[in-house]
Amino acid sequence: MRRLRHRRRCGGDEGRLPSLGRGALPLLCFIWLLAASSAAAQDEVTIGSTKSDKEVEYGEPTEAHTDGRDLPKSNETLERRITVLLDEMLKSHDKRIRPNYGGPPVEVNITALITTISAVSEVSMDYTLDLYLRQIWRDDRLAFPSETPMSLTIGIDMVNQIWTPDTFFPNEKKSFFHEATSHNSFLRIDNHGNVLRSIRLTVTANCPMSLHTFPLDTQQCALEIESYGYSTKDIVYHWHNNESLKMEHGVYDGLAHFTVGKHFQIEREISTSTGSYSRLTAIFNFKRNIGFYLIQIYFPSSLIVVISWVSFWLNREAVQARVAIGVTTVLTMTTLMTSTNGSLPKVSYVKSLDIFLGVCFFIVFASLVEYAAVGYMIKRHRLRLANGTSAPSPVTYFESETSPNLQPANGRMRNGSNRLRRNNNRSAKSSINIPMDHLDAEHIVPLLVAVPVTRRPRFTFRPAQVDLASRILFPLFFVVFQIIYWYWYFFSTMGSEYKEDRGEDAP
Ligand SMILES: *[C@@H]1O[C@H](CO)[C@@H](O)[C@H](O)[C@H]1NC(C)=O
Ligand SMILES: *[C@@H]1O[C@H](CO)[C@@H](O)[C@H](O)[C@H]1NC(C)=O
Ligand SMILES: *[C@@H]1O[C@H](CO)[C@@H](O)[C@H](O)[C@H]1NC(C)=O
């Protein structure tokens, strides 16, 4: 209770003092302000009076005063004039109705400047490009009177208040505007009512690719431009002139694995169930750079094929070495083929690269099989020898029995043959005089050896012959294949250039 009372007193005391202050301060302030303002007014008046005095002296009473503010004022009036003009423009403008309504279709002219092309992808079958898309059309409702040719560049906000064509890209997958630092677009209106709208876009467009000749191919990708809603009765698109489609220079260096070739612009009409629409098409040619594939695939796989031939020069008895070379090269080729096709779409037809790798694989595989065949022949040969010792036959009998005696006989044989020649020189009949021991060595041995040869099937080869033939046939086949392959490559690229030329004429 005491505390409360005390508070009340204090509160009362405090309350009284400020209440007095509240009443007094505004009053004081008001008085002070009045005084100050009156003083300022007096100053202004004095300054103004001095100026006006001078003006009076120069004989320009009131006009001079406005003249001093004329510079900004004239600008202001221009501004105001344009504001009024735009307001009037928009007041009478119905953005729901196209220009020339009921009359001939609006001509919308297009120009495009391609700044970059990136990510031409055969996996997703698309490509991405950055471009400035400019649309030019004439809207008489936006014409304004002006003595001199004049164009107004207006903020993008106005785009929402006037009619614009509903252009879209029929083959677009995704695209976006650029918003840094503000929406990258502008609108320009000239006094005749020609409207230019420029937008910066990044478009990822669909591009179906045929990979039959991959990686020796040239791809054609299109960017299509069409009105979404207005048929040819309302909008007709045109390329602004015959060079409306332009590339910035950086485009040509921007793609690593393609060379950007010629580009074309086409105008045509597309019929759908909702009517016929005017469509513009820009066509770009991308020629694949072979360098990467030469270095990464063609050269290594050719070397692997060459390595597999080393086996033909190795000893036939070196089973481990020859099998190791064969198996390793086959496995390496398999890996190369798998990794190459891993980065490509899973198409169900044969590509040029598949042909090359397939042939390489075939050669490598064949050289492994060749050694298997050689090994088999050696084995059969040994078997035959082994059979010979167990079951006596005239051949093996001779070989096994007389082979130790052959060596000295050979020595005599040479002497004998020398004699033979000499005898032959003298007279044909003298050959009869050859001693029997020489006959033994020279004539009987081949005769007896010839017996089993006639018994064997005719098509058998000796293992050494197979290796010898492989040493020539394998490289020959590969070289011929390479010549045909690359000849066909150059032929096909010439064909694609021809196609490019035809593309220009196409409607
Ligand atoms: C408008 O103002 C600019 C400077 O802001 C000036 O250079 C120009 O002369 C002015 N225009 C007129 C018509 O006075
Ligand atoms: C559009 O381009 C054509 C030529 O292709 C030209 O005749 C026409 O005047 C252009 N229209 C506009 C509005 O620029
Ligand atoms: C484009 O038109 C100009 C004249 O308008 C002409 O000189 C030029 O040859 C044309 N270019 C092509 C590629 O037709």
Short mmCIF file of C-alpha atoms and ligand atoms in Angstrom, two decimals, residues 241-243 504, ligand 3:
data_model
loop_
_atom_site.label_atom_id
_atom_site.label_comp_id
_atom_site.label_asym_id
_atom_site.label_seq_id
_atom_site.Cartn_x
_atom_site.Cartn_y
_atom_site.Cartn_z
CA ASN A 241 17.07 -10.92 -95.42
CA ASN A 242 19.14 -13.62 -97.04
CA GLU A 243 21.79 -13.39 -94.33
CA GLU A 504 20.54 -25.14 -99.63
C1 LIG B 3 21.94 -11.72 -100.45
O1 LIG B 3 21.36 -10.59 -101.03
C2 LIG B 3 22.28 -9.66 -101.53
C3 LIG B 3 21.52 -8.49 -102.08
O2 LIG B 3 20.39 -8.26 -101.34
C4 LIG B 3 23.12 -10.34 -102.61
O3 LIG B 3 24.11 -9.44 -103.07
C5 LIG B 3 23.78 -11.57 -102.04
O4 LIG B 3 24.47 -12.27 -103.06
C6 LIG B 3 22.76 -12.49 -101.47
N1 LIG B 3 23.41 -13.59 -100.85
C7 LIG B 3 23.05 -14.83 -101.08
C8 LIG B 3 23.82 -15.88 -100.38
O5 LIG B 3 22.11 -15.13 -101.81
#
